[in-house]
C-alpha cells in the first residue's frame, strides 16, 4: 500500500489489517526499525525522508471524514461578496462544494475540480488561470498559470499540500505545483492552509509557503490524539499561526462508549471461556497471520 500510494494513514492500515490504530502504530514503529518505512504523524511513507505525492484516486480515499469536517469549518470563514483564491487538492475540492451557496463570491482557481464543483452555482463567479494541465491532480500549472495571477489581489487564499511542519511550512512533492501555489498565496491578504492530521509533521521536497506567511491552519481533531501531531500543532501556534480544529465528534463518541460500559451489567467473575487474559492478545484464527505480519505483507 505504501509503495503504491506513496503514503498511507494509520486509520486506513487498521481497516485493511482489521485491528486497532493502537496496534497498527506499534507495528509501524517496529517496521520502521527494520527500514521498511518511515513513520509520519498519523501515517507512514516510503523510506527516504520526503513523502511522495499520491495521485488523485488515492487521495480521495484518505481521511475523507477529516477533509469534510475541515471543509465545513473553512467555509464558515468565507463571507458574502468575498474574492478568494482556492488551490488544487481534494480538501479544497470539498471546500468548493460548500462555497456554492455563498452569494456574490468570486473564486479564482487553477483546479479543474474546484471549478467543476462551482460550475452550477449561479451566485458564484469562477475565474480560472491559464496554464498546462497536470493530469494527476487536475490542476493548471506552469508559466501560463503564474502569469495569469500577476497583479491579482484577493482577501483570502485557501490551499493544501503534501506536508506541513513548523520548521519549514507547507510543502509539496511537485515543483510546478509549488510554484503556482506560491503565486496564489502572493495574491492574498490572508493565507489559510487546509491540512488533515496525516499531513501535519510530514515534509515534502518543494516548499510552498513559509510558516511565517501562513495566517491560519484548519485541521482536524485527530491531531490532538497523537503526541507528535499535537506538538507540531503547538509549534505552529508558537510561530504565530492561528489554529482552528474541526470536530469529528471523537470526544463525544468516547464519552458515550464509557457511559455505555458503565451501564453494562457485570458478568460472572473471571474471563469467559476462550477470552484472553488481561494484557494478552486474543489468539488469531487457525492459519491467520497476526496483525504485524499482515501489515508487513501489505506494505511489501
CSV table of N, CA, C and O in Angstrom, one decimal, residues 25 29 39-42 164-167 197 199-202 211 217 219-241 243 245:
chain,number,residue,atom,x,y,z
A,25,UNK,N,-0.1,1.4,15.2
A,25,UNK,CA,1.0,2.3,15.5
A,25,UNK,C,2.2,1.6,16.1
A,25,UNK,O,3.4,1.9,15.7
A,29,UNK,N,5.9,1.2,14.1
A,29,UNK,CA,7.2,1.6,14.8
A,29,UNK,C,8.2,0.4,14.6
A,29,UNK,O,9.4,0.7,14.4
A,39,UNK,N,7.9,6.5,9.6
A,39,UNK,CA,6.7,6.9,10.2
A,39,UNK,C,6.5,8.4,10.0
A,39,UNK,O,7.4,9.2,9.9
A,40,UNK,N,5.2,8.8,9.8
A,40,UNK,CA,4.8,10.2,9.7
A,40,UNK,C,3.6,10.4,10.7
A,40,UNK,O,2.9,9.4,10.9
A,41,UNK,N,3.4,11.6,11.2
A,41,UNK,CA,2.3,11.7,12.1
A,41,UNK,C,1.0,11.3,11.5
A,41,UNK,O,0.6,11.9,10.5
A,42,UNK,N,0.4,10.3,12.1
A,42,UNK,CA,-0.9,9.8,11.6
A,42,UNK,C,-0.8,8.8,10.4
A,42,UNK,O,-1.8,8.4,9.9
A,164,UNK,N,3.1,19.6,6.2
A,164,UNK,CA,3.1,20.9,6.9
A,164,UNK,C,3.9,20.7,8.2
A,164,UNK,O,3.6,19.8,9.1
A,165,UNK,N,5.0,21.5,8.4
A,165,UNK,CA,5.8,21.5,9.6
A,165,UNK,C,6.0,22.9,10.1
A,165,UNK,O,6.0,23.9,9.3
A,166,UNK,N,6.2,23.1,11.4
A,166,UNK,CA,6.5,24.4,11.9
A,166,UNK,C,7.9,24.9,11.4
A,166,UNK,O,8.1,26.1,11.2
A,167,UNK,N,8.8,24.0,11.2
A,167,UNK,CA,10.1,24.4,10.8
A,167,UNK,C,10.2,24.9,9.4
A,167,UNK,O,10.9,25.9,9.0
A,197,UNK,N,-4.7,15.5,9.7
A,197,UNK,CA,-3.7,15.0,10.6
A,197,UNK,C,-2.6,14.2,9.9
A,197,UNK,O,-1.5,14.1,10.4
A,199,UNK,N,-1.1,15.0,7.3
A,199,UNK,CA,-0.1,15.9,6.7
A,199,UNK,C,0.7,16.7,7.7
A,199,UNK,O,1.8,17.2,7.4
A,200,UNK,N,0.2,16.8,8.9
A,200,UNK,CA,0.9,17.5,10.0
A,200,UNK,C,2.1,16.8,10.4
A,200,UNK,O,2.1,15.7,10.9
A,201,UNK,N,3.3,17.5,10.3
A,201,UNK,CA,4.5,16.9,10.6
A,201,UNK,C,5.2,16.2,9.5
A,201,UNK,O,6.4,15.8,9.6
A,202,UNK,N,4.5,16.0,8.4
A,202,UNK,CA,5.2,15.4,7.2
A,202,UNK,C,5.9,16.5,6.4
A,202,UNK,O,5.5,17.7,6.4
A,211,UNK,N,6.4,29.2,7.1
A,211,UNK,CA,5.5,29.2,8.2
A,211,UNK,C,5.1,30.6,8.6
A,211,UNK,O,3.9,30.9,8.9
A,217,UNK,N,-4.2,27.8,10.2
A,217,UNK,CA,-4.3,26.4,9.8
A,217,UNK,C,-5.6,25.8,10.2
A,217,UNK,O,-6.1,26.1,11.3
A,219,UNK,N,-7.3,22.3,10.6
A,219,UNK,CA,-7.0,20.8,10.7
A,219,UNK,C,-8.1,20.1,11.4
A,219,UNK,O,-9.2,20.7,11.8
A,220,UNK,N,-7.9,18.8,11.7
A,220,UNK,CA,-9.0,18.0,12.4
A,220,UNK,C,-8.5,17.6,13.8
A,220,UNK,O,-7.3,17.6,14.1
A,221,UNK,N,-9.4,17.1,14.6
A,221,UNK,CA,-9.1,16.9,16.0
A,221,UNK,C,-8.3,15.6,16.2
A,221,UNK,O,-7.8,15.4,17.3
A,222,UNK,N,-8.1,14.8,15.2
A,222,UNK,CA,-7.2,13.7,15.4
A,222,UNK,C,-5.7,14.1,15.6
A,222,UNK,O,-4.9,13.4,16.2
A,223,UNK,N,-5.4,15.4,15.3
A,223,UNK,CA,-4.1,15.9,15.6
A,223,UNK,C,-3.9,16.0,17.1
A,223,UNK,O,-2.7,16.0,17.6
A,224,UNK,N,-5.0,16.1,17.9
A,224,UNK,CA,-4.9,16.2,19.3
A,224,UNK,C,-4.7,14.8,20.0
A,224,UNK,O,-4.4,14.7,21.2
A,225,UNK,N,-4.9,13.7,19.3
A,225,UNK,CA,-4.9,12.4,19.8
A,225,UNK,C,-3.5,11.7,19.8
A,225,UNK,O,-3.3,10.7,20.3
A,226,UNK,N,-2.6,12.4,19.1
A,226,UNK,CA,-1.2,11.9,18.9
A,226,UNK,C,-0.2,12.9,19.4
A,226,UNK,O,-0.3,14.1,19.1
A,227,UNK,N,0.8,12.5,20.2
A,227,UNK,CA,1.7,13.4,20.8
A,227,UNK,C,2.5,14.2,19.8
A,227,UNK,O,2.7,15.4,20.0
A,228,UNK,N,2.9,13.5,18.7
A,228,UNK,CA,3.7,14.2,17.7
A,228,UNK,C,3.0,15.2,17.0
A,228,UNK,O,3.5,16.3,16.8
A,229,UNK,N,1.8,14.9,16.5
A,229,UNK,CA,1.0,15.9,15.8
A,229,UNK,C,0.5,17.0,16.7
A,229,UNK,O,0.4,18.2,16.3
A,230,UNK,N,0.3,16.7,17.9
A,230,UNK,CA,-0.1,17.7,18.9
A,230,UNK,C,1.0,18.7,19.1
A,230,UNK,O,0.8,19.9,19.2
A,231,UNK,N,2.2,18.2,19.3
A,231,UNK,CA,3.4,19.1,19.5
A,231,UNK,C,3.6,19.9,18.2
A,231,UNK,O,4.0,21.1,18.4
A,232,UNK,N,3.4,19.3,17.1
A,232,UNK,CA,3.6,20.1,15.8
A,232,UNK,C,2.6,21.2,15.7
A,232,UNK,O,2.9,22.4,15.3
A,233,UNK,N,1.4,20.9,16.1
A,233,UNK,CA,0.3,22.0,16.1
A,233,UNK,C,0.7,23.1,17.1
A,233,UNK,O,0.5,24.3,16.7
A,234,UNK,N,1.2,22.8,18.3
A,234,UNK,CA,1.5,23.8,19.2
A,234,UNK,C,2.7,24.6,18.7
A,234,UNK,O,2.8,25.8,18.9
A,235,UNK,N,3.7,24.0,18.0
A,235,UNK,CA,4.8,24.7,17.5
A,235,UNK,C,4.4,25.7,16.4
A,235,UNK,O,4.9,26.8,16.3
A,236,UNK,N,3.4,25.3,15.6
A,236,UNK,CA,2.9,26.2,14.6
A,236,UNK,C,2.2,27.4,15.3
A,236,UNK,O,2.4,28.6,14.8
A,237,UNK,N,1.5,27.2,16.3
A,237,UNK,CA,0.8,28.2,17.1
A,237,UNK,C,1.9,29.2,17.7
A,237,UNK,O,1.7,30.4,17.7
A,238,UNK,N,3.0,28.6,18.2
A,238,UNK,CA,4.0,29.4,18.7
A,238,UNK,C,4.7,30.3,17.7
A,238,UNK,O,5.3,31.4,18.0
A,239,UNK,N,4.6,29.9,16.4
A,239,UNK,CA,5.1,30.7,15.3
A,239,UNK,C,4.2,31.8,14.8
A,239,UNK,O,4.5,32.5,13.8
A,240,UNK,N,3.0,31.9,15.4
A,240,UNK,CA,2.0,32.9,15.1
A,240,UNK,C,0.9,32.4,14.2
A,240,UNK,O,0.1,33.2,13.8
A,241,UNK,N,0.9,31.1,13.9
A,241,UNK,CA,-0.2,30.6,13.1
A,241,UNK,C,-1.5,30.4,13.9
A,241,UNK,O,-1.4,29.7,15.0
A,243,UNK,N,-4.7,28.5,14.8
A,243,UNK,CA,-5.1,27.1,14.6
A,243,UNK,C,-6.5,26.9,14.8
A,243,UNK,O,-7.0,27.2,15.9
A,245,UNK,N,-9.5,23.9,14.8
A,245,UNK,CA,-9.6,22.4,14.8
A,245,UNK,C,-11.0,22.0,14.6
A,245,UNK,O,-11.9,22.4,15.3
